[in-house]
PDB file of C-alpha atoms in Angstrom:
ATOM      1  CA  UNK X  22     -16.079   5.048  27.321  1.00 37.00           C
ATOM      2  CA  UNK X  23     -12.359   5.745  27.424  1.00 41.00           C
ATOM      3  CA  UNK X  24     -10.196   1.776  27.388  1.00 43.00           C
ATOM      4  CA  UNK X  25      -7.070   1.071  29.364  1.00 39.00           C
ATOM      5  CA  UNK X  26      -4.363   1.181  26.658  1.00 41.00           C
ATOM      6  CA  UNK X  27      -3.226  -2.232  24.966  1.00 40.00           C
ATOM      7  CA  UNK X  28       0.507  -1.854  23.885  1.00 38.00           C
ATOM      8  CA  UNK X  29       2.726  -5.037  22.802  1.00 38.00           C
ATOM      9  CA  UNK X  30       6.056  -4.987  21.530  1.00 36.00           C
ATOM     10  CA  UNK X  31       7.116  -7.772  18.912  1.00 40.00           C
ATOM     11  CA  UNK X  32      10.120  -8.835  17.623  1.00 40.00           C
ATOM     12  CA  UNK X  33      11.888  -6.958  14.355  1.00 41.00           C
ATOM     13  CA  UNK X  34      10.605  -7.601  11.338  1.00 48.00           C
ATOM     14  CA  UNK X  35      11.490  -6.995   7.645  1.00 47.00           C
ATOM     15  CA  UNK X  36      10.408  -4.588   5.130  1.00 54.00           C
ATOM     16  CA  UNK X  37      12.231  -4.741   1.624  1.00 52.00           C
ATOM     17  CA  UNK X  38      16.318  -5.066   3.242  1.00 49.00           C
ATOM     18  CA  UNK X  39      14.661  -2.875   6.593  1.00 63.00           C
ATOM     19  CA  UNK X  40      14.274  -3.911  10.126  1.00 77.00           C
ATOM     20  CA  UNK X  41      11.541  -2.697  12.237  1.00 81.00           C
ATOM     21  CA  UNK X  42       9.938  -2.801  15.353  1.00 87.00           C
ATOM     22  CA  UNK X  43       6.077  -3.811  15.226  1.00 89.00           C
ATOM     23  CA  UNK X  44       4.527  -2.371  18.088  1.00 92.00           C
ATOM     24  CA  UNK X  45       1.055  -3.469  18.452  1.00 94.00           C
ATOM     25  CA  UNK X  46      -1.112  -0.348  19.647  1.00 96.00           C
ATOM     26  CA  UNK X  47      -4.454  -1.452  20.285  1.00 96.00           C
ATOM     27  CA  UNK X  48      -5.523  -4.820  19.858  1.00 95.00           C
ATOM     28  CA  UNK X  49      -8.879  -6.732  20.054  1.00 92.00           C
ATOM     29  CA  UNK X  50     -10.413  -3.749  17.754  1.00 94.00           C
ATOM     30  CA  UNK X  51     -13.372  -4.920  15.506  1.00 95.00           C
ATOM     31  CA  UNK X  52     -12.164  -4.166  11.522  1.00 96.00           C
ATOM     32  CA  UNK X  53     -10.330  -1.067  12.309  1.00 97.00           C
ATOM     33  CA  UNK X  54     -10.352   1.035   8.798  1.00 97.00           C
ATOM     34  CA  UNK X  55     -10.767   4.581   6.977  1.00 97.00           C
ATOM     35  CA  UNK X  56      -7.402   5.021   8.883  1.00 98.00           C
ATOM     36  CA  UNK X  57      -6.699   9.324   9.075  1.00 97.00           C
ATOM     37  CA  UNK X  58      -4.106  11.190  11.363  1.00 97.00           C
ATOM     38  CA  UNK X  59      -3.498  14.599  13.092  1.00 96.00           C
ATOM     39  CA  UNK X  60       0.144  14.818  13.226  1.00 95.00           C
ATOM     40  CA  UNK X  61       0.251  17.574  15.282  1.00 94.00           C
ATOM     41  CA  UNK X  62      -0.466  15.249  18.284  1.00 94.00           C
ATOM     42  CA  UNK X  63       0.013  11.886  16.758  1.00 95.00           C
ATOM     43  CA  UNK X  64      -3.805  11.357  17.075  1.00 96.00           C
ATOM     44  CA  UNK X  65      -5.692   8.507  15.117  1.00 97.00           C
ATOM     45  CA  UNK X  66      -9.130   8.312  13.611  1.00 97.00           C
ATOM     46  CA  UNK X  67     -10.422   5.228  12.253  1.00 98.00           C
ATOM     47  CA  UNK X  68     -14.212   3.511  12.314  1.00 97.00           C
ATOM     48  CA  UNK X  69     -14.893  -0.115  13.568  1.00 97.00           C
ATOM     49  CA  UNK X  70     -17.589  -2.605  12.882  1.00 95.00           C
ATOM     50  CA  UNK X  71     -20.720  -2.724  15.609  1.00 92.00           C
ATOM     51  CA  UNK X  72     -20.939  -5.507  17.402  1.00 86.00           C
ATOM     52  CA  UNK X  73     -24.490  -7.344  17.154  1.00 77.00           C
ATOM     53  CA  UNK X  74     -25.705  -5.817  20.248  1.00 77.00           C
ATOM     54  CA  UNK X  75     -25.490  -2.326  19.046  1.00 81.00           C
ATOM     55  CA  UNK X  76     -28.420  -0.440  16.844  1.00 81.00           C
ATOM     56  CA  UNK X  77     -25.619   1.186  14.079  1.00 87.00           C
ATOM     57  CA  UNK X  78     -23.198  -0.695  11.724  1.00 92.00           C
ATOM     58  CA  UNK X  79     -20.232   1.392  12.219  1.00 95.00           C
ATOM     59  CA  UNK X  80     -18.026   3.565  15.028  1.00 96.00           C
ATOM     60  CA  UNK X  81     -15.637   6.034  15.162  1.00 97.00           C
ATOM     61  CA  UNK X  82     -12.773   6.100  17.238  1.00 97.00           C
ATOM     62  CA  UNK X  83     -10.189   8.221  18.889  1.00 96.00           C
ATOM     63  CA  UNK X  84      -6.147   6.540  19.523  1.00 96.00           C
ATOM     64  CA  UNK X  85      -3.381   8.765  20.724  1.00 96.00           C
ATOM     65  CA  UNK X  86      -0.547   6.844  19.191  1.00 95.00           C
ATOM     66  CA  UNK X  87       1.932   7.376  21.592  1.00 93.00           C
ATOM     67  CA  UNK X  88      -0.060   6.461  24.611  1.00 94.00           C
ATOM     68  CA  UNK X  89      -2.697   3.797  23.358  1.00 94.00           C
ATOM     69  CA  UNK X  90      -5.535   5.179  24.643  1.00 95.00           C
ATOM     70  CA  UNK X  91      -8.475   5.545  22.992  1.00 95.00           C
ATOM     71  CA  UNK X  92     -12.164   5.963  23.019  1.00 94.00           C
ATOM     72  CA  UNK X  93     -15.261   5.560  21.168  1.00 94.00           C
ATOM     73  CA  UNK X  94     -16.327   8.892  19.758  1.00 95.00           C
ATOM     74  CA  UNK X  95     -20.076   9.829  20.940  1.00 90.00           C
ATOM     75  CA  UNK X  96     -23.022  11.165  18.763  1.00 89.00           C
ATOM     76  CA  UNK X  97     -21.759  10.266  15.208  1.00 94.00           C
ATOM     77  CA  UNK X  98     -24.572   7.976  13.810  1.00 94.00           C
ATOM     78  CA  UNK X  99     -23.019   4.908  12.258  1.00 95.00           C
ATOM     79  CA  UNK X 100     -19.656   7.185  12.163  1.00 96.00           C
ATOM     80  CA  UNK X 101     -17.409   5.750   8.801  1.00 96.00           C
ATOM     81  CA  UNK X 102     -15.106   8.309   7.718  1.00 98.00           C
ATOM     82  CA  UNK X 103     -12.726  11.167   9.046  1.00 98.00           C
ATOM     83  CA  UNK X 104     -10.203  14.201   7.752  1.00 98.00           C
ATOM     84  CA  UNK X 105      -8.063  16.142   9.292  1.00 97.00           C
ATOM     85  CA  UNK X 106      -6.709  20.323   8.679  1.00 95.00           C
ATOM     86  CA  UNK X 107      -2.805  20.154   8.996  1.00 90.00           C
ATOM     87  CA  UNK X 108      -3.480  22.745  11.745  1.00 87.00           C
ATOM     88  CA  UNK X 109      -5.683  20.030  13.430  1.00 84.00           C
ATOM     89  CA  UNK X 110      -9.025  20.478  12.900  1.00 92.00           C
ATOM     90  CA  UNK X 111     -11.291  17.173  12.446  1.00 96.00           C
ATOM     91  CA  UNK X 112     -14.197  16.102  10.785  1.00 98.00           C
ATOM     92  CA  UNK X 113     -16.083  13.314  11.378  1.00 98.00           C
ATOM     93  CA  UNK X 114     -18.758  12.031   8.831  1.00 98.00           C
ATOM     94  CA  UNK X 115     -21.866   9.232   9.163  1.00 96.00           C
ATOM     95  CA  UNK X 116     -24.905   8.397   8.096  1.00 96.00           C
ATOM     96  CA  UNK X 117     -26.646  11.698   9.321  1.00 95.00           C
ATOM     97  CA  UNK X 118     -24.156  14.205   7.383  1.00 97.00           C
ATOM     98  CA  UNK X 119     -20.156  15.791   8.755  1.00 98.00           C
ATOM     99  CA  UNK X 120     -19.607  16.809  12.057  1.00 97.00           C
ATOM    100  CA  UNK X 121     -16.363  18.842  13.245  1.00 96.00           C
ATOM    101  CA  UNK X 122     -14.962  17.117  16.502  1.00 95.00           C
ATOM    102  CA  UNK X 123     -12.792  18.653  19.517  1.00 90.00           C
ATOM    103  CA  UNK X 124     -11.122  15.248  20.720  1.00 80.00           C
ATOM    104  CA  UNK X 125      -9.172  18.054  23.520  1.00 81.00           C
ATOM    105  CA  UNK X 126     -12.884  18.665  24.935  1.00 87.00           C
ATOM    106  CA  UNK X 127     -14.317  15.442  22.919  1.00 88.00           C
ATOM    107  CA  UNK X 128     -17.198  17.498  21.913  1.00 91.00           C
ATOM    108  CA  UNK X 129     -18.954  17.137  18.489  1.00 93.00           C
ATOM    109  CA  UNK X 130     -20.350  20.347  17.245  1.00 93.00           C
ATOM    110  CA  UNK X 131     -23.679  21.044  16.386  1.00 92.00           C
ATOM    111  CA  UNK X 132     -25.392  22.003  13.942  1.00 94.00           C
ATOM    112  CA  UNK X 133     -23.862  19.589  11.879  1.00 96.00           C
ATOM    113  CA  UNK X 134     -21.934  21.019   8.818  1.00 96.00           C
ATOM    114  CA  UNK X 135     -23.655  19.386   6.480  1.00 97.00           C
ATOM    115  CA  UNK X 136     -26.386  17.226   7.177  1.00 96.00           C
ATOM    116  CA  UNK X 137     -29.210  14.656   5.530  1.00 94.00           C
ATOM    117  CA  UNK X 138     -26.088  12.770   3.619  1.00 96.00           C
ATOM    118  CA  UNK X 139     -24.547   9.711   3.892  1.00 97.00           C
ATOM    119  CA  UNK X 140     -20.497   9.849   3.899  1.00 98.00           C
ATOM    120  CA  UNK X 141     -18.573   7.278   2.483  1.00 97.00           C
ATOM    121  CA  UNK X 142     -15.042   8.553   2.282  1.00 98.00           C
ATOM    122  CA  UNK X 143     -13.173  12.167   3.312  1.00 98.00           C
ATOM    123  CA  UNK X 144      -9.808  14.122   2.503  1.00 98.00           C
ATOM    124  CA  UNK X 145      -8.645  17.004   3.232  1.00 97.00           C
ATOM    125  CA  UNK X 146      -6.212  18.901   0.952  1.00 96.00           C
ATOM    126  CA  UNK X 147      -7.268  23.174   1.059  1.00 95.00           C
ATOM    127  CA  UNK X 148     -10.642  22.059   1.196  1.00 97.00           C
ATOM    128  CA  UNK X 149     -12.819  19.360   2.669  1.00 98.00           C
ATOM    129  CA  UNK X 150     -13.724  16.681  -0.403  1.00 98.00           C
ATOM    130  CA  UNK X 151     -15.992  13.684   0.388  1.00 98.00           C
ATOM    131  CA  UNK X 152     -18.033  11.111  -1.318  1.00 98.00           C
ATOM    132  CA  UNK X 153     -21.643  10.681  -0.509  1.00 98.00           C
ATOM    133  CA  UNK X 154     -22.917   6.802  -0.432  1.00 97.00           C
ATOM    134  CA  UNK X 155     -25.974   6.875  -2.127  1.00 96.00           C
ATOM    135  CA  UNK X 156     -24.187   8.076  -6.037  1.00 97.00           C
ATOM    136  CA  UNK X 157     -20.712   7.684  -5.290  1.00 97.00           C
ATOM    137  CA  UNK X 158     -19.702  10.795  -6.490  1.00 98.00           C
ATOM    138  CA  UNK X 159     -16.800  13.060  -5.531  1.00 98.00           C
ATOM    139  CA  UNK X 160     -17.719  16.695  -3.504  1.00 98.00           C
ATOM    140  CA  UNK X 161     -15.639  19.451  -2.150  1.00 98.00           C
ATOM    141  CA  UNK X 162     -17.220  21.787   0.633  1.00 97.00           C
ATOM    142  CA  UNK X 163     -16.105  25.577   0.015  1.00 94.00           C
ATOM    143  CA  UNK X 164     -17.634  29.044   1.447  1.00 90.00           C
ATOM    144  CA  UNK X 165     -20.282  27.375   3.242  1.00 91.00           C
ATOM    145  CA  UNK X 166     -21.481  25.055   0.296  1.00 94.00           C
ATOM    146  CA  UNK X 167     -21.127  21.627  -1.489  1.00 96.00           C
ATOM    147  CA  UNK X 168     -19.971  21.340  -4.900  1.00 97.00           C
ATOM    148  CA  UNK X 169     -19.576  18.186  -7.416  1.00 97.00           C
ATOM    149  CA  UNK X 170     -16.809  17.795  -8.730  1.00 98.00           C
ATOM    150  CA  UNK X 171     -18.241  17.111 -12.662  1.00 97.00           C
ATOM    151  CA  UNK X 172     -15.850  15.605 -14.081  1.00 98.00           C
ATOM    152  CA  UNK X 173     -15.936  12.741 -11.853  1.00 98.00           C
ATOM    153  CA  UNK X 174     -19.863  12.090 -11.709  1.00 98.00           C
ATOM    154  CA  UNK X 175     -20.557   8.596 -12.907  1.00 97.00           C
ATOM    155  CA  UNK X 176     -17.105   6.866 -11.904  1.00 97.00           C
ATOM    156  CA  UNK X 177     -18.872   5.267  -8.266  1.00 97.00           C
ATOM    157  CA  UNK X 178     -15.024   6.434  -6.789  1.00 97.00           C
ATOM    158  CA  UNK X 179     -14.947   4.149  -3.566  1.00 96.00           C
ATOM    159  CA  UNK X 180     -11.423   5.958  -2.139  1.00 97.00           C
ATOM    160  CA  UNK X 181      -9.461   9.278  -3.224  1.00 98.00           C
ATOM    161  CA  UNK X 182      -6.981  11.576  -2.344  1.00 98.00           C
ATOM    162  CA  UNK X 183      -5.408  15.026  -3.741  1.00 97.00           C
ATOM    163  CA  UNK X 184      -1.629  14.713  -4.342  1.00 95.00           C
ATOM    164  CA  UNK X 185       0.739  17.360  -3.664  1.00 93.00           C
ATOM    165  CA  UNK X 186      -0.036  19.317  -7.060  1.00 94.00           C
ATOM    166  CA  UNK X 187      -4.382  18.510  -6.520  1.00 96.00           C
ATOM    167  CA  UNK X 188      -4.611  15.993  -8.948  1.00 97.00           C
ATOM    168  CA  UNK X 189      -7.339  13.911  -7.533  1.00 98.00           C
ATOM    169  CA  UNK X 190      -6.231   9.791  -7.282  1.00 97.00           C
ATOM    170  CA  UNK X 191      -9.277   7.813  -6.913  1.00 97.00           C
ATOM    171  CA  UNK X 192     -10.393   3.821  -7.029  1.00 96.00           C
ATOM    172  CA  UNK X 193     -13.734   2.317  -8.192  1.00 95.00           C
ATOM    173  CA  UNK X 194     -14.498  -0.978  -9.066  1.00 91.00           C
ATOM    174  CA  UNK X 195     -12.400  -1.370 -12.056  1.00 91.00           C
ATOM    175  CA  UNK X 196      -9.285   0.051 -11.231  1.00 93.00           C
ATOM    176  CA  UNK X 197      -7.400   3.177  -9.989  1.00 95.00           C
ATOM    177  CA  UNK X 198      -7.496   6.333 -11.833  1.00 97.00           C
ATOM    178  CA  UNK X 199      -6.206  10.340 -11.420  1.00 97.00           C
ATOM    179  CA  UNK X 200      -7.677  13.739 -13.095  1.00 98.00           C
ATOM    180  CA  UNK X 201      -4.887  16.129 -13.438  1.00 97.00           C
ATOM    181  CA  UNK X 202      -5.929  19.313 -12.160  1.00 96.00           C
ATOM    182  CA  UNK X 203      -7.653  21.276 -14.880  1.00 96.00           C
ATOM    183  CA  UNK X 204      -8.022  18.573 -17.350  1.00 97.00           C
ATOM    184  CA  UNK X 205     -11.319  16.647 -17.610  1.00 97.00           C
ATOM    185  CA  UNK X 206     -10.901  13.136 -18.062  1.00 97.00           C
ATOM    186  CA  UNK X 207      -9.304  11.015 -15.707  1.00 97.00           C
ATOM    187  CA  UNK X 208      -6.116   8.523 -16.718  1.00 96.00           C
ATOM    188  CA  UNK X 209      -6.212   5.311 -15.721  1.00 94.00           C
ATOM    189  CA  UNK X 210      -3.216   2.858 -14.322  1.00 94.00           C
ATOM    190  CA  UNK X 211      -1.989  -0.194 -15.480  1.00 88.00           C
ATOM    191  CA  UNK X 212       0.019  -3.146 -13.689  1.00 82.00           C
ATOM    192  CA  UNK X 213      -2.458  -4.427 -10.546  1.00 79.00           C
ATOM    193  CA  UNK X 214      -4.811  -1.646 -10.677  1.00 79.00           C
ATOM    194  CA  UNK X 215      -7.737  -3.810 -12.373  1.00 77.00           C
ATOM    195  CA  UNK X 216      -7.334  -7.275 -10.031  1.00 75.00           C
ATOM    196  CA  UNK X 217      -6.476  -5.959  -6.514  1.00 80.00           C
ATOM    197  CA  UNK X 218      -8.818  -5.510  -3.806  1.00 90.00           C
ATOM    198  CA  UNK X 219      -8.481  -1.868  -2.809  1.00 93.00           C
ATOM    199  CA  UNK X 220      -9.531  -0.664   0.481  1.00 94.00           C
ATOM    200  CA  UNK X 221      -8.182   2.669   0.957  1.00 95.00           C
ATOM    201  CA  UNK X 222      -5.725   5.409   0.168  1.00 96.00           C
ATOM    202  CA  UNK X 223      -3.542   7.709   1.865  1.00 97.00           C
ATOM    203  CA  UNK X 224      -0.328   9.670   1.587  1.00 96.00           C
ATOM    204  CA  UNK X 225       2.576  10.003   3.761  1.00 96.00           C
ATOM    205  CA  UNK X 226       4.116  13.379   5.327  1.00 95.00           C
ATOM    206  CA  UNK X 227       5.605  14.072   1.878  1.00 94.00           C
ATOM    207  CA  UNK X 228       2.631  13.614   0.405  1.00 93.00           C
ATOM    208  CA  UNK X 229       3.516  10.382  -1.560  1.00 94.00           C
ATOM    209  CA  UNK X 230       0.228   8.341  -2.478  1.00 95.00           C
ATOM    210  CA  UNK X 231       0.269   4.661  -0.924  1.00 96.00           C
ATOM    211  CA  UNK X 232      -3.197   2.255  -1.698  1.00 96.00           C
ATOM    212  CA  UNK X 233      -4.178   0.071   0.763  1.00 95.00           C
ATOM    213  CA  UNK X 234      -5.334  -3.529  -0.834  1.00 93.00           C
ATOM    214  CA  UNK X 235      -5.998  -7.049   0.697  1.00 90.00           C
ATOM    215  CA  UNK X 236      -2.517  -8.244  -0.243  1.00 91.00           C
ATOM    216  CA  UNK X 237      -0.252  -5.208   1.151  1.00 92.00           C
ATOM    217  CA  UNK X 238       0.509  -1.834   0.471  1.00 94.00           C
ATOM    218  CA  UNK X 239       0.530  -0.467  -3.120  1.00 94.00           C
ATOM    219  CA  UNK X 240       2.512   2.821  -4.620  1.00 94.00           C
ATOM    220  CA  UNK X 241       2.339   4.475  -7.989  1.00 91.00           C
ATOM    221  CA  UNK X 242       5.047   4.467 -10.717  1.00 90.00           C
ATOM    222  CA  UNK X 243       3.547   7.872 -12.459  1.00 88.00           C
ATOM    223  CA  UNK X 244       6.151   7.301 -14.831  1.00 88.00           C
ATOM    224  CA  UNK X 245       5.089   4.009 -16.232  1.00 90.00           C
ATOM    225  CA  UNK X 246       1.820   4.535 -15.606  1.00 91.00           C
ATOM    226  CA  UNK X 247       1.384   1.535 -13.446  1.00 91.00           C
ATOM    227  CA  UNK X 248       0.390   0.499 -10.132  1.00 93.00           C
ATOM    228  CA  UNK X 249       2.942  -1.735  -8.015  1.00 92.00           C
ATOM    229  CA  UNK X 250       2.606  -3.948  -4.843  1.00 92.00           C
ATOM    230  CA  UNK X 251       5.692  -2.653  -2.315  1.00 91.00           C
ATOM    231  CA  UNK X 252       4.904  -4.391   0.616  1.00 90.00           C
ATOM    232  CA  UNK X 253       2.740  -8.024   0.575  1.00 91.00           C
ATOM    233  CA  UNK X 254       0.797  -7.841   3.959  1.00 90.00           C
ATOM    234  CA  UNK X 255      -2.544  -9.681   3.956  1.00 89.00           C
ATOM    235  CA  UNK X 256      -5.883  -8.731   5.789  1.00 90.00           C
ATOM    236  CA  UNK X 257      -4.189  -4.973   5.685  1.00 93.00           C
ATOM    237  CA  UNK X 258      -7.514  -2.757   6.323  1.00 96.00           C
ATOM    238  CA  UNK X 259      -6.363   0.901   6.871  1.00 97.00           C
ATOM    239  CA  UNK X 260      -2.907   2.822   6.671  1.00 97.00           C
ATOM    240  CA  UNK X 261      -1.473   6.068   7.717  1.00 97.00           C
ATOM    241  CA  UNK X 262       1.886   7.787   8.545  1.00 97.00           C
ATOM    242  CA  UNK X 263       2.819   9.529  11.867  1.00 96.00           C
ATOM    243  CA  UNK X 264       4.395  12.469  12.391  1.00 94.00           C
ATOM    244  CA  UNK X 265       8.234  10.959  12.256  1.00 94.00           C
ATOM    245  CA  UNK X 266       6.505   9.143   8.939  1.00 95.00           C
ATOM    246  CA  UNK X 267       6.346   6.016  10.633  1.00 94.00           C
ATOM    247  CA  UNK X 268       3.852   3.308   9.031  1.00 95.00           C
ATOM    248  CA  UNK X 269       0.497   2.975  10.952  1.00 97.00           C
ATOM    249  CA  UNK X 270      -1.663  -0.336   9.561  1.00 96.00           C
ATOM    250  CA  UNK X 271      -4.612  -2.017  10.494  1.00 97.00           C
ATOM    251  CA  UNK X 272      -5.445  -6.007  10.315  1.00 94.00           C
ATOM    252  CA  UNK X 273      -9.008  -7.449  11.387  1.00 94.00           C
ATOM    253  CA  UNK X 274      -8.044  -7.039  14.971  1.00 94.00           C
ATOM    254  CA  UNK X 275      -5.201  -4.135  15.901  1.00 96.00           C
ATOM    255  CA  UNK X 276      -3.386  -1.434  15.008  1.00 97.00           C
ATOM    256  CA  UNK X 277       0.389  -2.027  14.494  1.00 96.00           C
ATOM    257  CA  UNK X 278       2.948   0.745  14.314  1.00 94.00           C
ATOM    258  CA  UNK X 279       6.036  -0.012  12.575  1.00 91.00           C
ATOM    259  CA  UNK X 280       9.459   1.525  13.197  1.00 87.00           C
ATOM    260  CA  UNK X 281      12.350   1.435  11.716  1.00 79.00           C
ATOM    261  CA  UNK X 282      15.378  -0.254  13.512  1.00 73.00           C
ATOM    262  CA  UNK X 283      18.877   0.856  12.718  1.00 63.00           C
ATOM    263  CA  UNK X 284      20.990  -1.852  14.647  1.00 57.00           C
ATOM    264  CA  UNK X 285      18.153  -4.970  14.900  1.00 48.00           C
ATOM    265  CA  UNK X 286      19.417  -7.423  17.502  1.00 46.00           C
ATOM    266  CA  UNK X 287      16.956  -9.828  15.955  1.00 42.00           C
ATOM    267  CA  UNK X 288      15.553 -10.642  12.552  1.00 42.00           C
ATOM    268  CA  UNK X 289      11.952 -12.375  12.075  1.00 43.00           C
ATOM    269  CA  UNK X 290      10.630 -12.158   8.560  1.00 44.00           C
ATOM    270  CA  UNK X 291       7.207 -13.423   9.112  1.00 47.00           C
ATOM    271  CA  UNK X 292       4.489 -10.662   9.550  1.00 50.00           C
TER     272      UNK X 292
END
């Protein structure tokens, strides 16, 4: 059932010497998270919690960023993840295998790509890569087919991306790692990699990787090796970037856009 859109604007606030508007897009969302974006149309996916009442744990939702509406997607059994083709195609993954989804006829198409899987996370990057729930491990579906990724069985990866030259960035449970493409064992980051809570990972239109973590927002210094803390936000839960490359977040309750001010009229540091 489509909502009535739920748009505040706040006062500036302050990222790192920059002023920006916080625009709350939707609000009184339950855990909004696994945050991913068509950018052709400025269109959000993300999953919330259940509430009690329902019979699944998770949904998925639909937000057009610009207008604030936004619906619960139908037919995606305890929906969790998304990914999205730069030329707009969407899939949709649960507990029952991937779906592809047309959110202009907001029809999910059946047979399901790939189904009798549980999906845990999803990127796109040439291909579409996900990680199944049960082992944790890292798959790419190609020609019609799955495929492991082999080099990464055994690491439990919890969120990944591909980077712009398909080097695969990935977090488990004791840190954040990357596998070059065509080498075989994956290098591992220093700094906060091994004590922050991760949640997610993304990467902006320039195809920058950003980690989402408990405490804020989180970029890599590949030159150092090390993982570094950019922005301290807490109860941050998802993250994406809109077409203009503005910052999208989630808290336990909304999703905020921020954008940047040039000539702020009023300063408020306090997220």
């Amino acid at each position: 059932m489509q909502r009535q859109p739920k748009v505040k604007f706040e006062q500036v606030k302050v990222i790192k010497g920059g002023a920006y508007n916080k625009h709350i897009i939707l609000a009184d969302a339950n855990v909004p998270s696994k945050l991913s974006i068509d950018r052709l149309s400025n269109t959000l996916f993300f999953c919330i919690n259940a509430d009690e009442f329902s019979d699944q744990s998770f949904h998925l939702v639909v937000l057009d960023l610009d207008t604030g509406l936004n619906a619960i997607i139908p037919g995606i059994q305890n929906g969790f993840a998304s990914a999205v083709e730069p030329e707009g195609a969407v899939y949709l993954g649960g507990s029952d295998g991937i779906f592809e989804f047309n959110y202009r006829t907001f029809d999910v198409y059946r047979p399901a790509i790939l189904s009798g899987v549980d999906i845990f996370d999803m990127y796109f990057h040439k291909y579409l890569y996900f990680v199944e729930t049960a082992t944790q491990n890292l798959f790419v579906w190609k020609n019609g087919g799955k495929t492991s990724i082999k080099e990464l069985n055994g690491y439990g990866i919890q969120h990944f991306l591909l980077n712009n030259f398909e080097d695969i960035l990935f977090v488990n449970s004791s840190g954040v790692y990357m596998l070059r493409k065509g080498t075989t064992i994956p290098i591992t980051f220093g700094g906060a990699s091994t004590v922050a809570h991760f949640r997610g990972m993304t990467a902006d239109i320039n195809g920058l990787p950003y980690l989402i973590a408990q405490d804020g927002i989180y970029t890599i210094d590949m030159a150092q090796r090390h993982v570094v803390k950019t922005i301290p936000m807490e109860n941050i839960f998802g993250l994406a970037f809109d077409k203009d490359n503005n910052m999208v977040y989630s808290d336990e309750r909304s999703v905020v856009k921020l954008i940047r001010q040039h000539n702020p009229v009023f300063v408020n540091k306090n997220f």
